[in-house]
Amino acid sequence: MKREFETIVVDLRTHSGEPLPFIYGTSVIILHFRRSNGSHKYYDNNDPYLRYYLDQTGSGIGSVYRGLDLFSLPPTQTSIEGGQWVHYKPVSSLSDDAPLEFVVPGHGDEYVDLSHTLINITACITGIKEAESAILYGPVNLWLHSLFSQIDVFLNQKLVTPPSHAYPYRAYIKTLLNYGPAAKTSHLTSALWYGDTPGFMDDCVNNAGAALRH
């Protein structure tokens, strides 16, 4: 039997002889090798067909192994049995000069998924005179974050967020730079992210983003 091959063809078929596709999208793998000295120390004492691994021009030996791996399970999350939404209301009364505080108690056999923690706010614009048009007023971009000058998060009575009174500006810059168009036109719209028309950020008439936020 030859100990070195220039081409290897692997054709996967079922017990009835039909071609068997696998997760990488093809049922035939063709490997091409170039002649070389095969002196790389990494392949010492290994199988002969690995000698020209670095010189392969086809799908590669690794593709053969991955293609034949039809029965191993991908990483599966088994620690969470289920979940539920729990609503918490502010523990303090609403006022202009008092912080809005929520307390989420812990449970021994449950944990809080902070990545799925939401805040729901219902608001309206007030103080508009009858002679004025409501179209002249509207929420700013990323309005939900602009409502708060500072947000503090405590875990086990320990502050885990940096204290800063520039929260709305930091949130705006992070959203602007860290998210792509797909996110800005989908889930970020729940925080009223609609891009302003350049040069008309304070104009509710000629600003396309302001019209969408209405």
mmCIF file of C-alpha atoms in Angstrom:
data_model
loop_
_atom_site.group_PDB
_atom_site.id
_atom_site.type_symbol
_atom_site.label_atom_id
_atom_site.label_comp_id
_atom_site.label_asym_id
_atom_site.label_seq_id
_atom_site.Cartn_x
_atom_site.Cartn_y
_atom_site.Cartn_z
ATOM 1 C CA MET A 1 0.000 0.000 0.000
ATOM 2 C CA LYS A 2 1.309 3.431 -0.902
ATOM 3 C CA ARG A 3 2.318 5.498 2.096
ATOM 4 C CA GLU A 4 1.980 8.825 0.281
ATOM 5 C CA PHE A 5 -0.852 10.113 -1.904
ATOM 6 C CA GLU A 6 -1.195 13.080 -4.203
ATOM 7 C CA THR A 7 -5.019 13.056 -4.253
ATOM 8 C CA ILE A 8 -7.582 11.647 -1.839
ATOM 9 C CA VAL A 9 -11.277 11.458 -2.729
ATOM 10 C CA VAL A 10 -13.771 10.716 0.056
ATOM 11 C CA ASP A 11 -17.290 9.931 -1.147
ATOM 12 C CA LEU A 12 -19.840 9.627 1.670
ATOM 13 C CA ARG A 13 -22.873 7.453 0.940
ATOM 14 C CA THR A 14 -25.706 5.837 2.867
ATOM 15 C CA HIS A 15 -26.219 2.080 3.242
ATOM 16 C CA SER A 16 -28.365 2.203 0.098
ATOM 17 C CA GLY A 17 -25.637 3.895 -1.930
ATOM 18 C CA GLU A 18 -27.093 7.412 -2.013
ATOM 19 C CA PRO A 19 -24.745 10.416 -1.537
ATOM 20 C CA LEU A 20 -24.704 11.579 2.072
ATOM 21 C CA PRO A 21 -24.369 15.380 2.536
ATOM 22 C CA PHE A 22 -22.959 16.659 5.800
ATOM 23 C CA ILE A 23 -22.799 19.931 7.681
ATOM 24 C CA TYR A 24 -20.244 21.525 5.389
ATOM 25 C CA GLY A 25 -22.491 21.333 2.340
ATOM 26 C CA THR A 26 -20.942 18.744 0.018
ATOM 27 C CA SER A 27 -20.730 14.968 -0.196
ATOM 28 C CA VAL A 28 -17.336 14.708 -1.918
ATOM 29 C CA ILE A 29 -14.007 15.941 -0.556
ATOM 30 C CA ILE A 30 -10.992 16.199 -2.842
ATOM 31 C CA LEU A 31 -7.569 16.879 -1.381
ATOM 32 C CA HIS A 32 -4.610 17.928 -3.506
ATOM 33 C CA PHE A 33 -1.029 17.820 -2.263
ATOM 34 C CA ARG A 34 2.201 19.317 -3.500
ATOM 35 C CA ARG A 35 5.456 17.458 -3.271
ATOM 36 C CA SER A 36 7.743 18.744 -0.539
ATOM 37 C CA ASN A 37 10.379 17.421 1.811
ATOM 38 C CA GLY A 38 7.819 16.963 4.632
ATOM 39 C CA SER A 39 10.415 17.685 7.286
ATOM 40 C CA HIS A 40 8.285 19.801 9.640
ATOM 41 C CA LYS A 41 8.979 18.619 13.209
ATOM 42 C CA TYR A 42 5.312 18.917 14.142
ATOM 43 C CA TYR A 43 4.509 15.874 11.977
ATOM 44 C CA ASP A 44 7.301 13.608 13.215
ATOM 45 C CA ASN A 45 5.987 10.146 14.152
ATOM 46 C CA ASN A 46 2.547 10.981 12.746
ATOM 47 C CA ASP A 47 0.593 9.217 10.014
ATOM 48 C CA PRO A 48 2.171 9.577 6.567
ATOM 49 C CA TYR A 49 -0.794 11.396 5.055
ATOM 50 C CA LEU A 50 -0.227 14.265 7.491
ATOM 51 C CA ARG A 51 3.244 14.915 6.123
ATOM 52 C CA TYR A 52 2.053 17.315 3.442
ATOM 53 C CA TYR A 53 -0.629 18.929 5.559
ATOM 54 C CA LEU A 54 0.940 22.401 5.240
ATOM 55 C CA ASP A 55 0.975 22.117 1.438
ATOM 56 C CA GLN A 56 -2.658 21.137 0.875
ATOM 57 C CA THR A 57 -4.591 23.130 -1.705
ATOM 58 C CA GLY A 58 -7.956 21.371 -1.356
ATOM 59 C CA SER A 59 -10.395 21.371 1.536
ATOM 60 C CA GLY A 60 -7.775 19.897 3.822
ATOM 61 C CA ILE A 61 -7.442 16.985 6.204
ATOM 62 C CA GLY A 62 -9.322 19.005 8.802
ATOM 63 C CA SER A 63 -12.301 19.132 6.472
ATOM 64 C CA VAL A 64 -12.324 15.335 6.303
ATOM 65 C CA TYR A 65 -12.431 15.038 10.059
ATOM 66 C CA ARG A 66 -15.157 17.675 10.419
ATOM 67 C CA GLY A 67 -17.190 16.153 7.628
ATOM 68 C CA LEU A 68 -17.140 12.711 9.194
ATOM 69 C CA ASP A 69 -18.117 14.085 12.605
ATOM 70 C CA LEU A 70 -21.839 13.546 12.122
ATOM 71 C CA PHE A 71 -22.861 12.383 15.566
ATOM 72 C CA SER A 72 -21.259 14.730 18.105
ATOM 73 C CA LEU A 73 -23.629 17.212 19.723
ATOM 74 C CA PRO A 74 -22.848 20.947 19.636
ATOM 75 C CA PRO A 75 -22.452 22.758 22.986
ATOM 76 C CA THR A 76 -25.890 22.723 24.577
ATOM 77 C CA GLN A 77 -27.087 24.897 27.449
ATOM 78 C CA THR A 78 -28.599 22.567 30.043
ATOM 79 C CA SER A 79 -28.338 24.592 33.256
ATOM 80 C CA ILE A 80 -31.498 26.689 32.697
ATOM 81 C CA GLU A 81 -34.722 24.729 32.942
ATOM 82 C CA GLY A 82 -37.055 27.659 32.326
ATOM 83 C CA GLY A 83 -37.637 31.355 32.791
ATOM 84 C CA GLN A 84 -40.338 33.846 33.602
ATOM 85 C CA TRP A 85 -40.885 37.587 33.474
ATOM 86 C CA VAL A 86 -41.289 39.268 36.869
ATOM 87 C CA HIS A 87 -42.549 42.859 37.111
ATOM 88 C CA TYR A 88 -41.173 45.219 39.762
ATOM 89 C CA LYS A 89 -42.494 48.684 40.492
ATOM 90 C CA PRO A 90 -40.496 51.596 41.938
ATOM 91 C CA VAL A 91 -40.178 51.530 45.708
ATOM 92 C CA SER A 92 -40.086 55.340 45.881
ATOM 93 C CA SER A 93 -42.700 57.839 44.804
ATOM 94 C CA LEU A 94 -42.232 59.735 41.560
ATOM 95 C CA SER A 95 -40.967 63.282 41.901
ATOM 96 C CA ASP A 96 -38.724 65.662 39.994
ATOM 97 C CA ASP A 97 -35.941 65.811 42.589
ATOM 98 C CA ALA A 98 -35.899 62.247 43.949
ATOM 99 C CA PRO A 99 -34.182 59.200 42.435
ATOM 100 C CA LEU A 100 -36.225 56.409 40.906
ATOM 101 C CA GLU A 101 -35.342 53.240 42.796
ATOM 102 C CA PHE A 102 -36.082 49.595 42.059
ATOM 103 C CA VAL A 103 -35.295 46.691 44.381
ATOM 104 C CA VAL A 104 -35.028 43.213 42.871
ATOM 105 C CA PRO A 105 -34.672 40.624 45.648
ATOM 106 C CA GLY A 106 -32.626 37.504 45.055
ATOM 107 C CA HIS A 107 -33.826 33.919 45.278
ATOM 108 C CA GLY A 108 -31.838 30.877 46.259
ATOM 109 C CA ASP A 109 -32.720 28.695 43.277
ATOM 110 C CA GLU A 110 -33.136 31.452 40.679
ATOM 111 C CA TYR A 111 -30.970 34.190 39.216
ATOM 112 C CA VAL A 112 -31.669 37.452 37.419
ATOM 113 C CA ASP A 113 -30.633 37.617 33.775
ATOM 114 C CA LEU A 114 -29.432 41.213 33.530
ATOM 115 C CA SER A 115 -29.169 41.010 29.743
ATOM 116 C CA HIS A 116 -32.956 40.555 29.605
ATOM 117 C CA THR A 117 -33.825 43.241 32.156
ATOM 118 C CA LEU A 118 -36.174 45.853 30.715
ATOM 119 C CA ILE A 119 -37.706 49.108 31.887
ATOM 120 C CA ASN A 120 -41.091 50.158 30.580
ATOM 121 C CA ILE A 121 -42.036 53.860 30.651
ATOM 122 C CA THR A 122 -45.260 55.489 29.533
ATOM 123 C CA ALA A 123 -44.937 59.245 29.002
ATOM 124 C CA CYS A 124 -46.484 62.131 27.130
ATOM 125 C CA ILE A 125 -45.566 65.708 26.272
ATOM 126 C CA THR A 126 -47.453 68.218 28.397
ATOM 127 C CA GLY A 127 -47.636 71.988 28.627
ATOM 128 C CA ILE A 128 -48.328 72.628 24.930
ATOM 129 C CA LYS A 129 -50.559 75.632 24.413
ATOM 130 C CA GLU A 130 -53.627 75.285 22.240
ATOM 131 C CA ALA A 131 -52.288 77.757 19.692
ATOM 132 C CA GLU A 132 -49.079 75.758 19.274
ATOM 133 C CA SER A 133 -48.749 72.728 17.080
ATOM 134 C CA ALA A 134 -47.683 69.471 18.699
ATOM 135 C CA ILE A 135 -45.445 68.752 15.702
ATOM 136 C CA LEU A 136 -43.066 71.462 16.947
ATOM 137 C CA TYR A 137 -42.195 69.308 19.960
ATOM 138 C CA GLY A 138 -40.849 65.811 20.214
ATOM 139 C CA PRO A 139 -38.464 63.522 22.093
ATOM 140 C CA VAL A 140 -34.742 63.625 21.356
ATOM 141 C CA ASN A 141 -32.867 60.731 19.835
ATOM 142 C CA LEU A 142 -32.361 57.797 22.234
ATOM 143 C CA TRP A 143 -34.978 59.391 24.430
ATOM 144 C CA LEU A 144 -35.170 56.584 26.980
ATOM 145 C CA HIS A 145 -31.548 57.094 28.056
ATOM 146 C CA SER A 146 -31.869 60.874 28.051
ATOM 147 C CA LEU A 147 -34.386 60.699 30.905
ATOM 148 C CA PHE A 148 -31.711 59.891 33.494
ATOM 149 C CA SER A 149 -28.589 61.877 34.343
ATOM 150 C CA GLN A 150 -27.088 59.040 36.374
ATOM 151 C CA ILE A 151 -27.792 55.335 36.817
ATOM 152 C CA ASP A 152 -26.381 53.331 39.720
ATOM 153 C CA VAL A 153 -26.554 49.537 39.872
ATOM 154 C CA PHE A 154 -25.897 47.735 43.143
ATOM 155 C CA LEU A 155 -25.283 43.994 43.485
ATOM 156 C CA ASN A 156 -25.292 42.714 47.065
ATOM 157 C CA GLN A 157 -25.168 46.313 48.317
ATOM 158 C CA LYS A 158 -22.038 47.001 46.257
ATOM 159 C CA LEU A 159 -21.927 49.650 43.539
ATOM 160 C CA VAL A 160 -20.873 48.022 40.244
ATOM 161 C CA THR A 161 -21.333 50.976 37.870
ATOM 162 C CA PRO A 162 -19.052 54.031 37.695
ATOM 163 C CA PRO A 163 -20.673 57.164 39.141
ATOM 164 C CA SER A 164 -21.189 59.763 36.441
ATOM 165 C CA HIS A 165 -23.663 62.544 35.742
ATOM 166 C CA ALA A 166 -23.026 62.256 31.989
ATOM 167 C CA TYR A 167 -24.953 59.017 31.517
ATOM 168 C CA PRO A 168 -27.157 60.179 28.588
ATOM 169 C CA TYR A 169 -24.122 61.382 26.620
ATOM 170 C CA ARG A 170 -22.174 58.179 27.262
ATOM 171 C CA ALA A 171 -25.178 56.086 26.263
ATOM 172 C CA TYR A 172 -25.654 58.073 23.047
ATOM 173 C CA ILE A 173 -21.989 57.771 22.021
ATOM 174 C CA LYS A 174 -21.851 54.047 22.816
ATOM 175 C CA THR A 175 -25.024 53.386 20.839
ATOM 176 C CA LEU A 176 -23.832 55.478 17.910
ATOM 177 C CA LEU A 177 -20.437 53.766 17.657
ATOM 178 C CA ASN A 178 -21.034 50.204 18.867
ATOM 179 C CA TYR A 179 -24.156 49.194 16.945
ATOM 180 C CA GLY A 180 -24.697 48.650 13.251
ATOM 181 C CA PRO A 181 -27.591 49.712 11.003
ATOM 182 C CA ALA A 182 -29.470 46.447 11.609
ATOM 183 C CA ALA A 183 -29.613 47.030 15.376
ATOM 184 C CA LYS A 184 -30.459 50.718 15.008
ATOM 185 C CA THR A 185 -33.443 49.914 12.810
ATOM 186 C CA SER A 186 -34.736 47.065 14.972
ATOM 187 C CA HIS A 187 -34.492 46.606 18.746
ATOM 188 C CA LEU A 188 -32.882 49.997 19.459
ATOM 189 C CA THR A 189 -36.034 51.709 18.233
ATOM 190 C CA SER A 190 -37.643 50.592 21.510
ATOM 191 C CA ALA A 191 -35.449 53.263 23.156
ATOM 192 C CA LEU A 192 -36.546 55.711 20.412
ATOM 193 C CA TRP A 193 -33.315 55.580 18.450
ATOM 194 C CA TYR A 194 -34.065 57.184 15.094
ATOM 195 C CA GLY A 195 -31.160 58.959 13.436
ATOM 196 C CA ASP A 196 -31.504 62.733 13.123
ATOM 197 C CA THR A 197 -31.153 64.510 9.813
ATOM 198 C CA PRO A 198 -27.700 66.177 9.810
ATOM 199 C CA GLY A 199 -27.990 69.874 10.546
ATOM 200 C CA PHE A 200 -31.585 69.581 11.821
ATOM 201 C CA MET A 201 -31.171 67.903 15.208
ATOM 202 C CA ASP A 202 -33.174 70.661 16.942
ATOM 203 C CA ASP A 203 -35.745 70.946 14.155
ATOM 204 C CA CYS A 204 -38.911 68.869 14.448
ATOM 205 C CA VAL A 205 -40.191 69.874 11.001
ATOM 206 C CA ASN A 206 -37.259 69.038 8.718
ATOM 207 C CA ASN A 207 -35.824 66.245 10.862
ATOM 208 C CA ALA A 208 -36.768 62.789 9.584
ATOM 209 C CA GLY A 209 -35.748 61.158 12.870
ATOM 210 C CA ALA A 210 -37.984 63.472 14.888
ATOM 211 C CA ALA A 211 -40.927 62.596 12.666
ATOM 212 C CA LEU A 212 -40.366 58.883 13.287
ATOM 213 C CA ARG A 213 -40.101 59.400 17.047
ATOM 214 C CA HIS A 214 -43.556 60.967 17.057
#
